[in-house]
Amino acid sequence: MNNNLTKVVLPAWIFEHARDKEHLKKIVLDYMQRYPKEYVVKGIKNGFAVCIKN
């Protein structure tokens, strides 16, 4: 298992406001700006942003 893999809980409002899959990606990337730059989003799964932490 990759020890650099991190899951960040996404707030419900992100999913409530997303109009479609592309809009969801944009909202998540905007939200993740509040986290350190080391967190790189690789996907969204089960209410989490799945990130690689460099």
N, CA, C and O atoms as a MOPAC input file, in Angstrom:
PM7 MOZYME 1SCF
protein

 N      0.83300 1    -1.18200 1     0.00000 1
 C      0.00000 1     0.00000 1     0.00000 1
 C      0.87700 1     1.24300 1     0.00000 1
 O      1.93600 1     1.27500 1     0.62500 1
 N      0.42100 1     2.25400 1    -0.70400 1
 C      1.16900 1     3.49100 1    -0.79900 1
 C      0.96400 1     4.31400 1     0.47300 1
 O     -0.15800 1     4.73000 1     0.76300 1
 N      2.02400 1     4.55200 1     1.22500 1
 C      1.92000 1     5.31300 1     2.47300 1
 C      1.63100 1     6.78300 1     2.23400 1
 O      1.25100 1     7.49500 1     3.16400 1
 N      1.80300 1     7.25200 1     1.00300 1
 C      1.53700 1     8.64700 1     0.68400 1
 C      0.08600 1     8.88000 1     0.29400 1
 O     -0.30700 1    10.02000 1     0.05000 1
 N     -0.71600 1     7.82700 1     0.23000 1
 C     -2.12000 1     7.95300 1    -0.12500 1
 C     -2.90200 1     8.48000 1     1.07100 1
 O     -2.81300 1     7.93200 1     2.17000 1
 N     -3.66200 1     9.53800 1     0.85500 1
 C     -4.42200 1    10.18600 1     1.91400 1
 C     -5.83900 1    10.43500 1     1.43200 1
 O     -6.05400 1    10.75900 1     0.26400 1
 N     -6.81200 1    10.28400 1     2.33300 1
 C     -8.20500 1    10.59700 1     2.01800 1
 C     -8.61900 1    11.82000 1     2.81300 1
 O     -8.40400 1    11.89500 1     4.02300 1
 N     -9.21700 1    12.77600 1     2.11700 1
 C     -9.70400 1    14.00300 1     2.75300 1
 C    -11.22500 1    13.97500 1     2.67300 1
 O    -11.78900 1    13.85400 1     1.58600 1
 N    -11.88700 1    14.08400 1     3.81600 1
 C    -13.34800 1    14.10300 1     3.85000 1
 C    -13.83900 1    15.37700 1     3.17700 1
 O    -13.38500 1    16.47600 1     3.49400 1
 N    -14.77000 1    15.21400 1     2.24700 1
 C    -15.35200 1    16.37000 1     1.56800 1
 C    -16.69200 1    16.70900 1     2.20500 1
 O    -17.48100 1    15.81100 1     2.50000 1
 N    -16.95800 1    17.99500 1     2.41900 1
 C    -18.23900 1    18.38400 1     3.02300 1
 C    -19.40700 1    18.10600 1     2.07800 1
 O    -19.25200 1    18.11500 1     0.85700 1
 N    -20.56600 1    17.86300 1     2.66000 1
 C    -21.76000 1    17.51300 1     1.88200 1
 C    -22.14800 1    18.60700 1     0.90000 1
 O    -22.66800 1    18.30800 1    -0.17500 1
 N    -21.90800 1    19.87000 1     1.24500 1
 C    -22.32900 1    20.95900 1     0.35800 1
 C    -21.67800 1    20.86900 1    -1.01100 1
 O    -22.24800 1    21.33900 1    -1.99500 1
 N    -20.50100 1    20.27700 1    -1.09400 1
 C    -19.83400 1    20.12500 1    -2.39300 1
 C    -20.69900 1    19.28000 1    -3.32700 1
 O    -20.90200 1    19.62800 1    -4.49000 1
 N    -21.20200 1    18.17400 1    -2.80400 1
 C    -22.01100 1    17.26600 1    -3.62900 1
 C    -23.39300 1    17.85400 1    -3.90500 1
 O    -23.97800 1    17.59900 1    -4.95800 1
 N    -23.90800 1    18.62900 1    -2.97800 1
 C    -25.22300 1    19.25900 1    -3.15200 1
 C    -25.18800 1    20.35300 1    -4.22100 1
 O    -26.17200 1    20.55200 1    -4.93200 1
 N    -24.07400 1    21.05400 1    -4.33800 1
 C    -23.96600 1    22.16500 1    -5.28000 1
 C    -23.46000 1    21.75800 1    -6.66200 1
 O    -23.62400 1    22.50900 1    -7.62300 1
 N    -22.85700 1    20.59800 1    -6.77100 1
 C    -22.30000 1    20.17700 1    -8.06100 1
 C    -23.41500 1    19.89600 1    -9.06500 1
 O    -24.34200 1    19.13600 1    -8.78800 1
 N    -23.30600 1    20.52200 1   -10.23200 1
 C    -24.31300 1    20.34600 1   -11.28100 1
 C    -24.08300 1    19.06100 1   -12.07300 1
 O    -25.02600 1    18.42900 1   -12.55000 1
 N    -22.80900 1    18.69000 1   -12.20300 1
 C    -22.44300 1    17.48400 1   -12.94800 1
 C    -21.03700 1    17.06800 1   -12.51200 1
 O    -20.43600 1    17.68000 1   -11.62900 1
 N    -20.53600 1    16.02500 1   -13.14500 1
 C    -19.24600 1    15.46100 1   -12.74000 1
 C    -18.09300 1    16.46600 1   -12.92200 1
 O    -17.21600 1    16.56500 1   -12.06400 1
 N    -18.09900 1    17.19300 1   -14.01600 1
 C    -17.03900 1    18.17700 1   -14.26400 1
 C    -17.09500 1    19.32400 1   -13.25000 1
 O    -16.05800 1    19.79700 1   -12.78500 1
 N    -18.29300 1    19.76100 1   -12.91500 1
 C    -18.44700 1    20.82100 1   -11.91900 1
 C    -17.98500 1    20.32400 1   -10.55100 1
 O    -17.36500 1    21.07100 1    -9.79300 1
 N    -18.28500 1    19.06900 1   -10.23600 1
 C    -17.82800 1    18.46700 1    -8.97700 1
 C    -16.30200 1    18.50800 1    -8.89300 1
 O    -15.74500 1    18.87900 1    -7.86100 1
 N    -15.63400 1    18.12800 1    -9.97300 1
 C    -14.16300 1    18.15600 1    -9.98700 1
 C    -13.64500 1    19.56300 1    -9.70500 1
 O    -12.70700 1    19.73900 1    -8.92700 1
 N    -14.25900 1    20.56700 1   -10.34100 1
 C    -13.81800 1    21.94300 1   -10.14700 1
 C    -14.02000 1    22.39300 1    -8.70100 1
 O    -13.13300 1    23.00900 1    -8.11100 1
 N    -15.19000 1    22.08400 1    -8.12900 1
 C    -15.46200 1    22.47400 1    -6.74900 1
 C    -14.47100 1    21.79900 1    -5.79700 1
 O    -13.96700 1    22.43700 1    -4.87300 1
 N    -14.19200 1    20.52400 1    -6.01800 1
 C    -13.25300 1    19.79900 1    -5.14600 1
 C    -11.86100 1    20.41700 1    -5.25000 1
 O    -11.20400 1    20.62500 1    -4.23000 1
 N    -11.40600 1    20.71200 1    -6.45700 1
 C    -10.07900 1    21.31300 1    -6.61300 1
 C    -10.01400 1    22.68600 1    -5.95100 1
 O     -9.00300 1    23.03700 1    -5.34300 1
 N    -11.08800 1    23.46200 1    -6.06700 1
 C    -11.13400 1    24.76000 1    -5.38300 1
 C    -11.09700 1    24.57600 1    -3.86800 1
 O    -10.38100 1    25.29700 1    -3.17200 1
 N    -11.85700 1    23.62400 1    -3.36000 1
 C    -11.89200 1    23.34100 1    -1.92300 1
 C    -10.51500 1    22.90400 1    -1.41000 1
 O    -10.10000 1    23.29300 1    -0.31800 1
 N     -9.82300 1    22.10400 1    -2.19700 1
 C     -8.53200 1    21.56400 1    -1.76600 1
 C     -7.43300 1    22.62500 1    -1.72800 1
 O     -6.33600 1    22.34700 1    -1.24400 1
 N     -7.70000 1    23.82300 1    -2.22300 1
 C     -6.71300 1    24.90100 1    -2.15100 1
 C     -6.39200 1    25.27300 1    -0.70700 1
 O     -5.33900 1    25.84700 1    -0.42800 1
 N     -7.29900 1    24.94600 1     0.20800 1
 C     -7.06300 1    25.26800 1     1.62000 1
 C     -6.10900 1    24.28000 1     2.28900 1
 O     -5.67800 1    24.50000 1     3.42100 1
 N     -5.78000 1    23.19600 1     1.59500 1
 C     -4.83800 1    22.20400 1     2.12100 1
 C     -3.43700 1    22.50900 1     1.60100 1
 O     -3.28400 1    23.22100 1     0.60900 1
 N     -2.41900 1    21.97700 1     2.26400 1
 C     -1.05100 1    22.20900 1     1.78600 1
 C     -0.88400 1    21.73600 1     0.34100 1
 O     -1.57100 1    20.82100 1    -0.11300 1
 N      0.02400 1    22.36900 1    -0.35400 1
 C      0.27100 1    22.06600 1    -1.77000 1
 C      0.71500 1    20.62300 1    -1.99600 1
 O      0.65300 1    20.12900 1    -3.12200 1
 N      1.16100 1    19.94100 1    -0.94000 1
 C      1.62000 1    18.55400 1    -1.08700 1
 C      0.47800 1    17.59600 1    -1.42300 1
 O      0.72900 1    16.48800 1    -1.89900 1
 N     -0.76600 1    18.00100 1    -1.18600 1
 C     -1.92000 1    17.14800 1    -1.46100 1
 C     -2.32600 1    17.30500 1    -2.92400 1
 O     -2.78100 1    18.37000 1    -3.34000 1
 N     -2.15800 1    16.23800 1    -3.69600 1
 C     -2.53300 1    16.24300 1    -5.10300 1
 C     -3.72200 1    15.30400 1    -5.26300 1
 O     -3.61800 1    14.10900 1    -4.98700 1
 N     -4.85200 1    15.84700 1    -5.71000 1
 C     -6.07700 1    15.04900 1    -5.84800 1
 C     -5.93800 1    14.09500 1    -7.02900 1
 O     -5.63400 1    14.50800 1    -8.14800 1
 N     -6.16500 1    12.82500 1    -6.76000 1
 C     -6.10900 1    11.79500 1    -7.79000 1
 C     -7.48700 1    11.27000 1    -8.14700 1
 O     -7.66900 1    10.65000 1    -9.19500 1
 N     -8.47000 1    11.51900 1    -7.26900 1
 C     -9.82200 1    11.06300 1    -7.54900 1
 C    -10.77100 1    11.41500 1    -6.42500 1
 O    -10.37500 1    11.93700 1    -5.38200 1
 N    -12.04900 1    11.11000 1    -6.67100 1
 C    -13.10300 1    11.34500 1    -5.68000 1
 C    -13.83600 1    10.02800 1    -5.51400 1
 O    -14.31500 1     9.44300 1    -6.48600 1
 N    -13.92000 1     9.56300 1    -4.26400 1
 C    -14.55500 1     8.26400 1    -4.02800 1
 C    -15.23800 1     8.24800 1    -2.67200 1
 O    -14.61600 1     8.55600 1    -1.65600 1
 N    -16.51800 1     7.88900 1    -2.65400 1
 C    -17.28300 1     7.72300 1    -1.41800 1
 C    -17.21500 1     8.92100 1    -0.46700 1
 O    -17.10500 1     8.75100 1     0.74700 1
 N    -17.28000 1    10.11700 1    -1.02000 1
 C    -17.28000 1    11.31900 1    -0.19300 1
 C    -15.90300 1    11.79700 1     0.23300 1
 O    -15.78400 1    12.67900 1     1.08300 1
 N    -14.87000 1    11.22400 1    -0.34900 1
 C    -13.50000 1    11.60400 1    -0.02300 1
 C    -12.76300 1    12.06500 1    -1.27300 1
 O    -13.02700 1    11.58800 1    -2.37600 1
 N    -11.84400 1    12.99100 1    -1.08700 1
 C    -10.86900 1    13.30400 1    -2.12300 1
 C     -9.70100 1    12.37800 1    -1.86000 1
 O     -9.09300 1    12.44000 1    -0.79100 1
 N     -9.37700 1    11.52800 1    -2.80300 1
 C     -8.25200 1    10.61300 1    -2.66300 1
 C     -7.03400 1    11.35400 1    -3.20200 1
 O     -6.99000 1    11.74600 1    -4.36800 1
 N     -6.03900 1    11.53800 1    -2.32000 1
 C     -4.89300 1    12.37300 1    -2.65300 1
 C     -3.58400 1    11.60400 1    -2.46000 1
 O     -3.49100 1    10.65600 1    -1.68100 1
 N     -2.59600 1    12.05700 1    -3.19800 1
 C     -1.22300 1    11.63100 1    -2.96800 1
 C     -0.57400 1    12.78200 1    -2.20900 1
 O     -0.66700 1    13.93800 1    -2.62200 1
 N      0.07600 1    12.46500 1    -1.11400 1
 C      0.77600 1    13.48800 1    -0.34000 1
 C      2.25600 1    13.34500 1    -0.61000 1
 O      2.89100 1    12.38100 1    -0.18200 1
 N      2.79600 1    14.31200 1    -1.32100 1
 C      4.22300 1    14.28800 1    -1.69500 1
 C      5.09700 1    14.77300 1    -0.56700 1
 O      6.31900 1    14.81900 1    -0.70900 1

